[in-house]
mmCIF file of C-alpha atoms in Angstrom:
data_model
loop_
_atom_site.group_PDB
_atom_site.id
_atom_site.type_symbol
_atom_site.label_atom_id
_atom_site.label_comp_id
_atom_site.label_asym_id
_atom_site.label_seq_id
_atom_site.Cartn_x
_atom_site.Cartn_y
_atom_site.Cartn_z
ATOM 1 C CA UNK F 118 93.334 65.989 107.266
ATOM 2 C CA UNK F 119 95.748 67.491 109.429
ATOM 3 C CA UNK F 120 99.282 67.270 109.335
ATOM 4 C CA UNK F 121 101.925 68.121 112.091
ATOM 5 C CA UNK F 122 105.327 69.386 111.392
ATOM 6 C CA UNK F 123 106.476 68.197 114.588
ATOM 7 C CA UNK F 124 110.154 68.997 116.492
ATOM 8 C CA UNK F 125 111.461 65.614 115.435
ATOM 9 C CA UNK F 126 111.262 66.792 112.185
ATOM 10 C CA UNK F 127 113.340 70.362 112.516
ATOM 11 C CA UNK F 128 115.624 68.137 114.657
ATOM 12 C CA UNK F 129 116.729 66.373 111.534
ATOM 13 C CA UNK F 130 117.554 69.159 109.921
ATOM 14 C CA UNK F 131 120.744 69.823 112.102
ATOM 15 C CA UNK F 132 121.869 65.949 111.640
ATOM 16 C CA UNK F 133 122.290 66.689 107.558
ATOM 17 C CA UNK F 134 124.202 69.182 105.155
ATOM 18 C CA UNK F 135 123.030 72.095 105.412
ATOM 19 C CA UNK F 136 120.791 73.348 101.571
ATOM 20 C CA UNK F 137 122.734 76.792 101.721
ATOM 21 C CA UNK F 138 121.701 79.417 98.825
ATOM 22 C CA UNK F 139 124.828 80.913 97.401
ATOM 23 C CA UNK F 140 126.346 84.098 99.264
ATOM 24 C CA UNK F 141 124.749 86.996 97.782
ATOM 25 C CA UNK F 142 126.807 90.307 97.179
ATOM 26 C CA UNK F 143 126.747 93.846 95.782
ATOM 27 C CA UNK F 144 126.372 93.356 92.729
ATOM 28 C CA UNK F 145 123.200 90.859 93.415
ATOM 29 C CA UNK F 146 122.206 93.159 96.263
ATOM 30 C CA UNK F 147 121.848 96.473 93.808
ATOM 31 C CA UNK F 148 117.975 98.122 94.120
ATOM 32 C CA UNK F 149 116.618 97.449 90.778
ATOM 33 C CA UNK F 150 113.994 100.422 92.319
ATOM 34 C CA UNK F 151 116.435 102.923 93.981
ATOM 35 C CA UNK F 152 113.334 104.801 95.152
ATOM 36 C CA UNK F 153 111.750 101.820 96.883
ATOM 37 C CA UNK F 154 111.969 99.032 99.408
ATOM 38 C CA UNK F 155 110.893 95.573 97.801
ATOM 39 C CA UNK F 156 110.463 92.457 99.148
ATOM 40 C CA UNK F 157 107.604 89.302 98.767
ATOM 41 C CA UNK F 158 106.445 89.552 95.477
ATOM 42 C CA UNK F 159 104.268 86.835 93.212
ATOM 43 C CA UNK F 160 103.587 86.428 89.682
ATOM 44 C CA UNK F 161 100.250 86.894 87.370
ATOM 45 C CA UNK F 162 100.232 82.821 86.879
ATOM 46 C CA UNK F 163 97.607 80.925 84.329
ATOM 47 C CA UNK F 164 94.829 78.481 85.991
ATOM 48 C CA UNK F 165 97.378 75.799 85.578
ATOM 49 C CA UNK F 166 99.989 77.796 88.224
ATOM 50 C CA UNK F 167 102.592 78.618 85.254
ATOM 51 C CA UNK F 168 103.938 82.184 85.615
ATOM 52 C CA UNK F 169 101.942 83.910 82.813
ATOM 53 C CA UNK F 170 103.040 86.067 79.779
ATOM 54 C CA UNK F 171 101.471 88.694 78.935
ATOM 55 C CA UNK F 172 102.360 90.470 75.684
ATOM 56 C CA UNK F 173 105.592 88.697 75.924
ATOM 57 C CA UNK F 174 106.242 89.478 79.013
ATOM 58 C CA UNK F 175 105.959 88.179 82.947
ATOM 59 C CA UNK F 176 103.962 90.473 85.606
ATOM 60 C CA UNK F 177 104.936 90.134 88.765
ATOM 61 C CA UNK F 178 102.949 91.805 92.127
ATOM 62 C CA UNK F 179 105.717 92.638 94.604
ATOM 63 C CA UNK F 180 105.033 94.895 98.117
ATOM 64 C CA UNK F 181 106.928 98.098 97.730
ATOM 65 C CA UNK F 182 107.270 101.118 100.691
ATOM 66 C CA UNK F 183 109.541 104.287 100.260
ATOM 67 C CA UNK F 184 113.347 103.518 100.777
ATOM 68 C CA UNK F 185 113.878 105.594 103.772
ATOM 69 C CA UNK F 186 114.970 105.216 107.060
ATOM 70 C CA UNK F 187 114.134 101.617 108.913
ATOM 71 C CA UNK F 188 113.743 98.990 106.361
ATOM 72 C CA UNK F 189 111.650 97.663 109.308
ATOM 73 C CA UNK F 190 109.205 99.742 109.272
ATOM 74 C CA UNK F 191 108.486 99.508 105.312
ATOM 75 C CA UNK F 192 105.640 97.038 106.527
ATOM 76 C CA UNK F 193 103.519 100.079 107.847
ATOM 77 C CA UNK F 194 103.659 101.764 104.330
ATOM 78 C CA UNK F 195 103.655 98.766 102.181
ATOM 79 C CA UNK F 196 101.379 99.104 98.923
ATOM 80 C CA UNK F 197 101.505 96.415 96.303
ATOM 81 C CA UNK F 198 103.513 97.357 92.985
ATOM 82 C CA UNK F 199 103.168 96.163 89.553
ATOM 83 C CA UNK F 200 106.153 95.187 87.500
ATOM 84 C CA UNK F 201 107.007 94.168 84.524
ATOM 85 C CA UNK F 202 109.646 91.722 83.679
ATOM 86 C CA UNK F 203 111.418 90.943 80.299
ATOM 87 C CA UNK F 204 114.201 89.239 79.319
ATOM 88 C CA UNK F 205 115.819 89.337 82.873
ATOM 89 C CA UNK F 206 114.931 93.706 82.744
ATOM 90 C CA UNK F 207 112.769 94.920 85.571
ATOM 91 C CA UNK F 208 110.113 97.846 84.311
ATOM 92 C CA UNK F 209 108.012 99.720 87.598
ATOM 93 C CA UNK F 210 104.439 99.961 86.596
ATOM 94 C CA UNK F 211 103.768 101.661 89.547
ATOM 95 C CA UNK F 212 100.932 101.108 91.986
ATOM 96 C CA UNK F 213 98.774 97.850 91.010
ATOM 97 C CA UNK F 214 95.708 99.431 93.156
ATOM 98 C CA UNK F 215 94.543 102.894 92.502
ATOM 99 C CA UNK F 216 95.288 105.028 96.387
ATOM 100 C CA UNK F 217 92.013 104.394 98.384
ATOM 101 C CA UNK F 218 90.778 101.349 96.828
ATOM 102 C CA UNK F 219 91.893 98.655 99.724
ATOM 103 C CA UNK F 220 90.065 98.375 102.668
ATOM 104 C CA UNK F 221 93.256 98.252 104.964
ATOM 105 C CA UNK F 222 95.838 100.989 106.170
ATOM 106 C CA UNK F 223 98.685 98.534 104.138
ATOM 107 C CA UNK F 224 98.715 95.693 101.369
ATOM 108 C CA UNK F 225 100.548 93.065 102.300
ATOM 109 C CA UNK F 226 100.957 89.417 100.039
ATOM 110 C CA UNK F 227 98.796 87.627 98.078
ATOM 111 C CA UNK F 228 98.982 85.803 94.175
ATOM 112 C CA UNK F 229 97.431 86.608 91.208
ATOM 113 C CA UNK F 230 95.838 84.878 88.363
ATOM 114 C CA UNK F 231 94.961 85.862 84.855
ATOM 115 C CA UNK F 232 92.096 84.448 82.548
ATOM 116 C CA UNK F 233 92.604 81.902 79.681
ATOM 117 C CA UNK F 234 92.050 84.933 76.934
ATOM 118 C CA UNK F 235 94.674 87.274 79.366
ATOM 119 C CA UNK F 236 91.645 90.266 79.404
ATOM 120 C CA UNK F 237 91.595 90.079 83.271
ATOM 121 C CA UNK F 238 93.401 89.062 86.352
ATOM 122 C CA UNK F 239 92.586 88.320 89.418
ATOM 123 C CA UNK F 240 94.250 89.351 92.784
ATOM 124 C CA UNK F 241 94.038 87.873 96.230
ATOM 125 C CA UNK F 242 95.506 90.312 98.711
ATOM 126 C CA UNK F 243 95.769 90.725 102.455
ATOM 127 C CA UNK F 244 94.383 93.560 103.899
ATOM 128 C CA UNK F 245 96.674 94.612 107.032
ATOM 129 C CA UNK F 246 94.350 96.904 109.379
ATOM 130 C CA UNK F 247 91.719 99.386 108.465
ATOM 131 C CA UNK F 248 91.537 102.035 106.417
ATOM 132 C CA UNK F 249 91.824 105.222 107.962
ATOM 133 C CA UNK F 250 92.529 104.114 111.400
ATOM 134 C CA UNK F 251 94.423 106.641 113.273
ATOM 135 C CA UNK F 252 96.869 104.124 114.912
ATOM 136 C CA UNK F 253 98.759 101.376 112.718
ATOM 137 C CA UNK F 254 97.130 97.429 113.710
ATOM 138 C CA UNK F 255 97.802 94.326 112.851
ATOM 139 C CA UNK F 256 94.430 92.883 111.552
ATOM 140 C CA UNK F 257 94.614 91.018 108.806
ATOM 141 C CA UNK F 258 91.762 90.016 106.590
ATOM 142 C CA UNK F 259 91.803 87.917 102.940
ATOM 143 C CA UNK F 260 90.330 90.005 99.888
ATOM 144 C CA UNK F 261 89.997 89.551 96.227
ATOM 145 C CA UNK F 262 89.981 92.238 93.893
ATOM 146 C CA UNK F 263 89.428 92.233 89.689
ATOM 147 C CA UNK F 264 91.095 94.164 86.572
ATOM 148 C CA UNK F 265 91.657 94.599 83.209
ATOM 149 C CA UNK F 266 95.146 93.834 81.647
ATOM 150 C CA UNK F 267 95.868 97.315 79.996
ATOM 151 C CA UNK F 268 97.750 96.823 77.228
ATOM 152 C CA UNK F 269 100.677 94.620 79.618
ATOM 153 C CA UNK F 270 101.105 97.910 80.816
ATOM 154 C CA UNK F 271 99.078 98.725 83.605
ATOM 155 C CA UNK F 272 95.723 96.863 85.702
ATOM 156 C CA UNK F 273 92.867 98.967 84.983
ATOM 157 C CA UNK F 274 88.938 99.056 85.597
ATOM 158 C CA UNK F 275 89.244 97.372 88.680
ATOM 159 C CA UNK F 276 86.099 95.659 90.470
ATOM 160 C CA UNK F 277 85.416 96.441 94.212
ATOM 161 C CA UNK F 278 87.197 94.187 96.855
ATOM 162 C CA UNK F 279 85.590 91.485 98.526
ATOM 163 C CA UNK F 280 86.552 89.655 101.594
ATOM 164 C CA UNK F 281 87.012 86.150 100.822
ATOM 165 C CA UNK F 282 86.352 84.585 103.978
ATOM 166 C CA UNK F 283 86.137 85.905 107.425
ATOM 167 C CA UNK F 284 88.667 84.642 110.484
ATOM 168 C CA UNK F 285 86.392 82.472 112.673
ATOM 169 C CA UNK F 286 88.069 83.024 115.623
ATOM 170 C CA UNK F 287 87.793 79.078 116.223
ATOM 171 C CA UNK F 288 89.964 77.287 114.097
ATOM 172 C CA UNK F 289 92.146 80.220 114.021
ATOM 173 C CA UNK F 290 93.167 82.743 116.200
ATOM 174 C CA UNK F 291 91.633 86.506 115.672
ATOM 175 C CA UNK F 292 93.889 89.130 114.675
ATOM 176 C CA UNK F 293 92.176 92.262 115.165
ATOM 177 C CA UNK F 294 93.931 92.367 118.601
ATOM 178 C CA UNK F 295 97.082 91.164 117.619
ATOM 179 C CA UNK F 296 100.100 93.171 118.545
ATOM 180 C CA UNK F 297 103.912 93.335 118.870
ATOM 181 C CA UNK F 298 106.827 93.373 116.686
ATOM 182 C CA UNK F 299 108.412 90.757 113.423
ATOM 183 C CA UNK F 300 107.169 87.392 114.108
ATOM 184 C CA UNK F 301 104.923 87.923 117.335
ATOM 185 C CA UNK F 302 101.901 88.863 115.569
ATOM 186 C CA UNK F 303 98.995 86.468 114.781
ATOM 187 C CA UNK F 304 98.883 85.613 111.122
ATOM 188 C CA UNK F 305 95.629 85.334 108.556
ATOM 189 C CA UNK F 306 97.143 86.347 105.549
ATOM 190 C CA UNK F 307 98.886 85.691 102.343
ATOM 191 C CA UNK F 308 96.193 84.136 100.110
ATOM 192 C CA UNK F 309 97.933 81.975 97.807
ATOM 193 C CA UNK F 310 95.320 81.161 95.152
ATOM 194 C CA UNK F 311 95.488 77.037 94.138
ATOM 195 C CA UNK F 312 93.205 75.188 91.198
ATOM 196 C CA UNK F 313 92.865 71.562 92.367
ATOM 197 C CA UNK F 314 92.786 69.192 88.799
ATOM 198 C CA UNK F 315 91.615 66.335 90.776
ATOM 199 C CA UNK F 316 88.506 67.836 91.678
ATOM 200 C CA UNK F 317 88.103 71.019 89.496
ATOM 201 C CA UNK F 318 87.844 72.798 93.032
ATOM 202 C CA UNK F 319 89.568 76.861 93.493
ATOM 203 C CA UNK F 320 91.762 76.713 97.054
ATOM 204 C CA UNK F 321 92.880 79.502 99.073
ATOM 205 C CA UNK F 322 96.174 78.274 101.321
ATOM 206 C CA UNK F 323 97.514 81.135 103.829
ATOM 207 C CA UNK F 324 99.609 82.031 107.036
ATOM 208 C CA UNK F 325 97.506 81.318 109.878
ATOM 209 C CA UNK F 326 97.438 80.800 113.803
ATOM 210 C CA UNK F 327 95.966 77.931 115.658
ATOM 211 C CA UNK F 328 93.153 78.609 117.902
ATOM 212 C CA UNK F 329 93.687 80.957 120.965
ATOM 213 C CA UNK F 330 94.369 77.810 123.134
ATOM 214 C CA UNK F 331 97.496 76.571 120.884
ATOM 215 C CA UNK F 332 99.909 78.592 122.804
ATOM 216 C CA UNK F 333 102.773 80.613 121.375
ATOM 217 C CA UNK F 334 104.462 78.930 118.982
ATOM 218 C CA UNK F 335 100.962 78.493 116.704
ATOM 219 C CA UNK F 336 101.653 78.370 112.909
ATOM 220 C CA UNK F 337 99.830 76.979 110.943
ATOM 221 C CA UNK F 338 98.780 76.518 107.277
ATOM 222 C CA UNK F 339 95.625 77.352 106.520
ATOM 223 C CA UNK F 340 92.917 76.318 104.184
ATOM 224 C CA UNK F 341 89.529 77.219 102.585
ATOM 225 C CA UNK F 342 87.869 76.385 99.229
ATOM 226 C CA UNK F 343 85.713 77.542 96.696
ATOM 227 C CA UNK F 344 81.916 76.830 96.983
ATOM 228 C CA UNK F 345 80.520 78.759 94.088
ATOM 229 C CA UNK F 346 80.376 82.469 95.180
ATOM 230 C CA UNK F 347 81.790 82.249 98.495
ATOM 231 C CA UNK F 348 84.455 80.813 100.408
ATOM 232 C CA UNK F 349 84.612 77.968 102.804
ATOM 233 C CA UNK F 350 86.832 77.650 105.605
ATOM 234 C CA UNK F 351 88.407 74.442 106.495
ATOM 235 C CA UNK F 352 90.485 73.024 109.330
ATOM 236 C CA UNK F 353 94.802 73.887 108.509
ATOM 237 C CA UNK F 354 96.006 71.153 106.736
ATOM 238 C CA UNK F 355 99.946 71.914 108.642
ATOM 239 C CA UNK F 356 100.815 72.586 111.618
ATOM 240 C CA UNK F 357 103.536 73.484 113.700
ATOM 241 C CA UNK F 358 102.306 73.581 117.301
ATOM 242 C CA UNK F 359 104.830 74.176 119.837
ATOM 243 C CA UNK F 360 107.415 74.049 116.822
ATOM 244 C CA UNK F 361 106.849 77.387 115.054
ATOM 245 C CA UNK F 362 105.056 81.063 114.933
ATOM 246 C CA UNK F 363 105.003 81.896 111.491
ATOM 247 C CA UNK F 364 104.880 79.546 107.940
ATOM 248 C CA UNK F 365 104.693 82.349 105.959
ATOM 249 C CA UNK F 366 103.108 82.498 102.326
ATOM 250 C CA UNK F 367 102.367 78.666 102.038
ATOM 251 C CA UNK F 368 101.772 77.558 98.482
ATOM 252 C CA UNK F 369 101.473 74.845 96.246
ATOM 253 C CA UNK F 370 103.319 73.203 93.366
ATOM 254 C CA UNK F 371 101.919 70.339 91.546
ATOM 255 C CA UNK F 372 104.232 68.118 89.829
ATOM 256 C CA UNK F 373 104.684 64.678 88.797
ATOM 257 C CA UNK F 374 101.516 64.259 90.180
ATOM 258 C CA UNK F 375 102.443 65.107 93.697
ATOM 259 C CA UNK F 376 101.139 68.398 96.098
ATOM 260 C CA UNK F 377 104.542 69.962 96.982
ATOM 261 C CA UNK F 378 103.560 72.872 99.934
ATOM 262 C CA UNK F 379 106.290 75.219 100.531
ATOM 263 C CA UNK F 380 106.582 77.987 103.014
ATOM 264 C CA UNK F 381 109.508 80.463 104.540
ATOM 265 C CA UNK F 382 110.274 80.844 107.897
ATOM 266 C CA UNK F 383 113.087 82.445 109.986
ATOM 267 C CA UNK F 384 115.495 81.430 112.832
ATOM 268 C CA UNK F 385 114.125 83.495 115.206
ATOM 269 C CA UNK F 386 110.572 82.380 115.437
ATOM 270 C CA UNK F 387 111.226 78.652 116.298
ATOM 271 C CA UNK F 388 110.278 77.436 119.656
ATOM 272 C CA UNK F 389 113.666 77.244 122.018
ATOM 273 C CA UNK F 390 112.325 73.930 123.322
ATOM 274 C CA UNK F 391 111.623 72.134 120.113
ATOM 275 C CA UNK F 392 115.234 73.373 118.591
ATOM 276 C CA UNK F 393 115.771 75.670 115.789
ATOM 277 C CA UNK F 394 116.085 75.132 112.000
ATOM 278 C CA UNK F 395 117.716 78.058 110.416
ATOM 279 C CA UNK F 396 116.134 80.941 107.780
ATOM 280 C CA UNK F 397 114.662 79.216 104.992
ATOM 281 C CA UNK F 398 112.327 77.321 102.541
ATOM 282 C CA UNK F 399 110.610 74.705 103.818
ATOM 283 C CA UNK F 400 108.311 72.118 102.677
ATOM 284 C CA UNK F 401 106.283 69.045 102.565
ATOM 285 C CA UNK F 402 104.474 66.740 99.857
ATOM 286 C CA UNK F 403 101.330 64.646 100.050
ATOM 287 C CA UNK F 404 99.587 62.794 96.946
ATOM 288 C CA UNK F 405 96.421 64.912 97.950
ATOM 289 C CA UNK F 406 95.829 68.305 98.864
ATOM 290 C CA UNK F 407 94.288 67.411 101.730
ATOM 291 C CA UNK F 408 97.389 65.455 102.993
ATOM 292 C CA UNK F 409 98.774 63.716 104.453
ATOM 293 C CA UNK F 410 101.701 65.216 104.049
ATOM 294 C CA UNK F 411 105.534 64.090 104.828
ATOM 295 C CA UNK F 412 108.604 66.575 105.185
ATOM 296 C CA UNK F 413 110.739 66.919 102.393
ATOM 297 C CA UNK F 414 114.041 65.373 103.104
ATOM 298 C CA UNK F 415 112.606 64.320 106.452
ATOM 299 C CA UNK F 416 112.901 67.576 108.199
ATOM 300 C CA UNK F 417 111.038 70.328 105.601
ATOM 301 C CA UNK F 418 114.443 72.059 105.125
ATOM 302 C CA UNK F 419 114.882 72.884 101.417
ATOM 303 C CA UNK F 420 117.055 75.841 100.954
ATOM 304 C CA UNK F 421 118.494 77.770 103.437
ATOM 305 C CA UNK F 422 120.932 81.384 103.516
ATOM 306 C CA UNK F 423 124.500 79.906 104.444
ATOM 307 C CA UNK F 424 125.763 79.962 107.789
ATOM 308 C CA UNK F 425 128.185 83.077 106.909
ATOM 309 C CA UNK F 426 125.154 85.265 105.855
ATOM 310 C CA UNK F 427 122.195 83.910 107.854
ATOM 311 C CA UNK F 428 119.775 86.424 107.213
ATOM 312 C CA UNK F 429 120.539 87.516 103.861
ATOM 313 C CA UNK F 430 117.370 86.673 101.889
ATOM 314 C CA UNK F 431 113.704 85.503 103.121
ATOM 315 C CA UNK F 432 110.433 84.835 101.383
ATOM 316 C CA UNK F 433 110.981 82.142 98.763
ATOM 317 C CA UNK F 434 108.349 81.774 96.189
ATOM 318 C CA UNK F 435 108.460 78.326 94.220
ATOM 319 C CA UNK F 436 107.380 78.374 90.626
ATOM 320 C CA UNK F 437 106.107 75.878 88.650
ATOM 321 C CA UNK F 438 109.271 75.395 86.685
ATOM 322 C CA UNK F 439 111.038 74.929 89.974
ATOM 323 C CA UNK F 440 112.755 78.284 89.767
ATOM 324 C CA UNK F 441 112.444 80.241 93.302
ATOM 325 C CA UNK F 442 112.513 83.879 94.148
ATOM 326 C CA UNK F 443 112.940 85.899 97.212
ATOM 327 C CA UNK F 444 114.328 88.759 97.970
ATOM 328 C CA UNK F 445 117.809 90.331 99.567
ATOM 329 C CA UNK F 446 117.043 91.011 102.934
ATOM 330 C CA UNK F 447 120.139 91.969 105.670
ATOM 331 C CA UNK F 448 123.332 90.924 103.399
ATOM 332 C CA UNK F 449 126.879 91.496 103.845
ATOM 333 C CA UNK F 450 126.915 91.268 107.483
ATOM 334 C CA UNK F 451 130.239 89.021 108.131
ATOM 335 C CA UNK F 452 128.857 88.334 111.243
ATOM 336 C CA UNK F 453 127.741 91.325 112.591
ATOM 337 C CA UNK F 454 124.978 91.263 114.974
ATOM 338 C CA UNK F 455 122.441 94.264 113.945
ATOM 339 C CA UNK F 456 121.420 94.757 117.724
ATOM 340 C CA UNK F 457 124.990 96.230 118.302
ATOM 341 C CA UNK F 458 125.396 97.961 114.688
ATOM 342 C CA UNK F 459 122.532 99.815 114.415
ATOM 343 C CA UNK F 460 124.018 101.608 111.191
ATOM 344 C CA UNK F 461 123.885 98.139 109.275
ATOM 345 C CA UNK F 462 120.360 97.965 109.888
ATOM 346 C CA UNK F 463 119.838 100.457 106.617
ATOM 347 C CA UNK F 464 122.712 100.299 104.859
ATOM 348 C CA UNK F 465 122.989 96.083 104.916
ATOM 349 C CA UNK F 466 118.971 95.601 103.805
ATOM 350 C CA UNK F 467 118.792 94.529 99.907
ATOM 351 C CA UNK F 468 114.922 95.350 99.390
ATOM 352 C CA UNK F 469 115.360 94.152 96.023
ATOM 353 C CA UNK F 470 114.873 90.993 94.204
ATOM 354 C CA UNK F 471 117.447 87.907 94.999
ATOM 355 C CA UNK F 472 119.344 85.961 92.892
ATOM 356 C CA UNK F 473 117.249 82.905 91.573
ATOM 357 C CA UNK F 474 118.125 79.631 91.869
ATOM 358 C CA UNK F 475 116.491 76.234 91.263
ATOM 359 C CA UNK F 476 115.141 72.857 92.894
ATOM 360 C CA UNK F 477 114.686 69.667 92.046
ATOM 361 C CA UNK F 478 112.227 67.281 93.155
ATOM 362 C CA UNK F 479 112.325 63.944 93.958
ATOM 363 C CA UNK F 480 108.591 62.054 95.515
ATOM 364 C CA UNK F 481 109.548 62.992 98.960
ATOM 365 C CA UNK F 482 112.912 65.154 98.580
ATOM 366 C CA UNK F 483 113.772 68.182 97.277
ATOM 367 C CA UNK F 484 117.730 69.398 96.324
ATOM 368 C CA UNK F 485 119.167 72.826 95.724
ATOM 369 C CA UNK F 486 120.369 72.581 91.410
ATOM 370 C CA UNK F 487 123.930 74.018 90.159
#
């Protein structure tokens, strides 16, 4: 069942309050890697969708490039890191993927699951071009990868990577063509790895683009399911056509019996016509996985950077306990405008993980805690 997320909705976001995340500054903003650029990262969860711990401690996945020069180009470098947190203390376990071993040119987002006896853990993992190409693309393709838990120290003995399911091309658009710069590329990525209780069923959600036909402003949600050794792909269960490009690493968050599906997206890749909702975490809820599903406090907003600091963090990540992460993207601007102060563009970019805060949930309404 398909569900729209249509310009009415992001229209009633600029009639209430606006959910604004807490300024973020130096302090907050410090590299907890000083070597590295960070941004989207994921935990190792359980079956269940609780972050995991693993010899006492939480292991997150986070993309990582070399802190150098253009934080915007970190995306053409960007491997997948392993870290280790405990008690609030961030440990680098370096690369989670031995150099080689994906079949793109980059890693880019995906979730991760360990088994009930925590020997092995699964990771679902876009792909972004091909390996070796001589020219950087932005093909995107959905693979799922195996290893041993080392210890809690490292992922070892990994199994080969498998695409999960291949881009059709019908229900959504192809991205082995796709080109251009942030938020003007086709999307089929971000596996975010779901267990279904009500029928026992393994989901893959991800960022995906409407068929070729949709137009510009394409996003979509997409969908496909586990049917025994291979993957099925279904219909998008959201969309925003004519609304929105980009509802970026969609996932789910069961509770109270309810399908919560969150996503980020960013000012700037809102269609003109339908209005704009500012940089944020959205969402909706459905008593199905399969919809339909309603916007949370009838427009999808849910958190959002304040209008002082509009681009200060992006890609929120909702856990099961309600707690979100992102990460500190272009802070500490005070209204600068990067186009005209090029030496902010380095010097302003966080690449580190953000402050957390928490949400509460209500059956059709979600509100920013403390």
């Amino acid at each position: 069942m398909i569900s729209a997320w249509t310009s009415e909705m992001v229209a009633a976001a600029a009639r209430a309050p606006l959910p604004a995340i807490a300024l973020i500054d130096a302090d907050a903003a410090r590299p907890v890697l000083p070597g590295l650029y960070l941004w989207d990262m994921w935990p190792v969860t359980e079956v269940d969708g609780t972050t995991a711990r693993v010899d006492g401690a939480e292991l997150w996945l986070v993309l990582a490039a070399p802190r150098a020069g253009d934080p915007g180009e970190r995306h053409h470098q960007s491997r997948i890191r392993l870290l280790r947190c405990r008690d609030g203390a961030w440990t680098d376990l370096g690369n989670a993927m031995p150099d080689g071993f994906s079949p793109g040119s980059r890693e880019w987002a995906g979730s991760a699951v360990v088994d009930a006896g925590h020997e092995r853990v699964a990771l679902y993992f876009t792909a972004a071009g091909r390996r070796g190409e001589a020219a950087v693309t932005f093909e995107q393709r959905l693979f799922a990868a195996s290893a041993a838990v080392a210890g809690g120290a490292a992922l070892t003995d990994w199994t080969p990577p498998i695409e999960i399911v291949a881009n059709d091309g019908v229900a959504y658009a192809p991205t082995h063509d796709s080109r251009g710069g942030a938020g003007q590329i086709k999307g089929f990525r971000d596996p975010a790895w779901f267990r279904d209780p009500a029928d026992g069923a393994d989901y893959m959600l991800f960022t995906g683009s409407s068929s070729p036909a949709a137009g510009a402003f394409d996003g979509v949600v997409g969908i496909a399911r586990r049917d025994g050794a291979h993957w099925q792909l279904l219909p998008p269960i959201v969309t925003a056509l004519g609304v929105n490009r980009e509802l970026e690493r969609p996932h789910v968050v069961l509770h109270a019996g309810r399908y919560y599906l969150f996503w980020s997206t960013q000012r700037s890749v809102f269609a003109c016509a339908a209005g704009s909702g500012p940089t944020g975490l959205y969402g909706m809820v459905a008593a199905a996985l399969a919809g339909p599903y309603v916007p949370l406090n009838g427009s999808g907003l849910v958190a959002a950077n304040p209008d002082a600091e509009p681009f200060q963090a992006y890609s929120w990540l909702v856990q099961s306990s309600l707690e979100v992460v992102s990460f500190v993207d272009h802070w500490g601007l005070r209204g600068a405008v990067l186009a005209d102060h090029p030496e902010l563009v380095e010097s302003q970019f966080g690449g580190t993980p953000a402050p957390r805060f928490s949400i509460a949930l209500g059956s059709d309404s979600a509100t920013l805690c403390g």
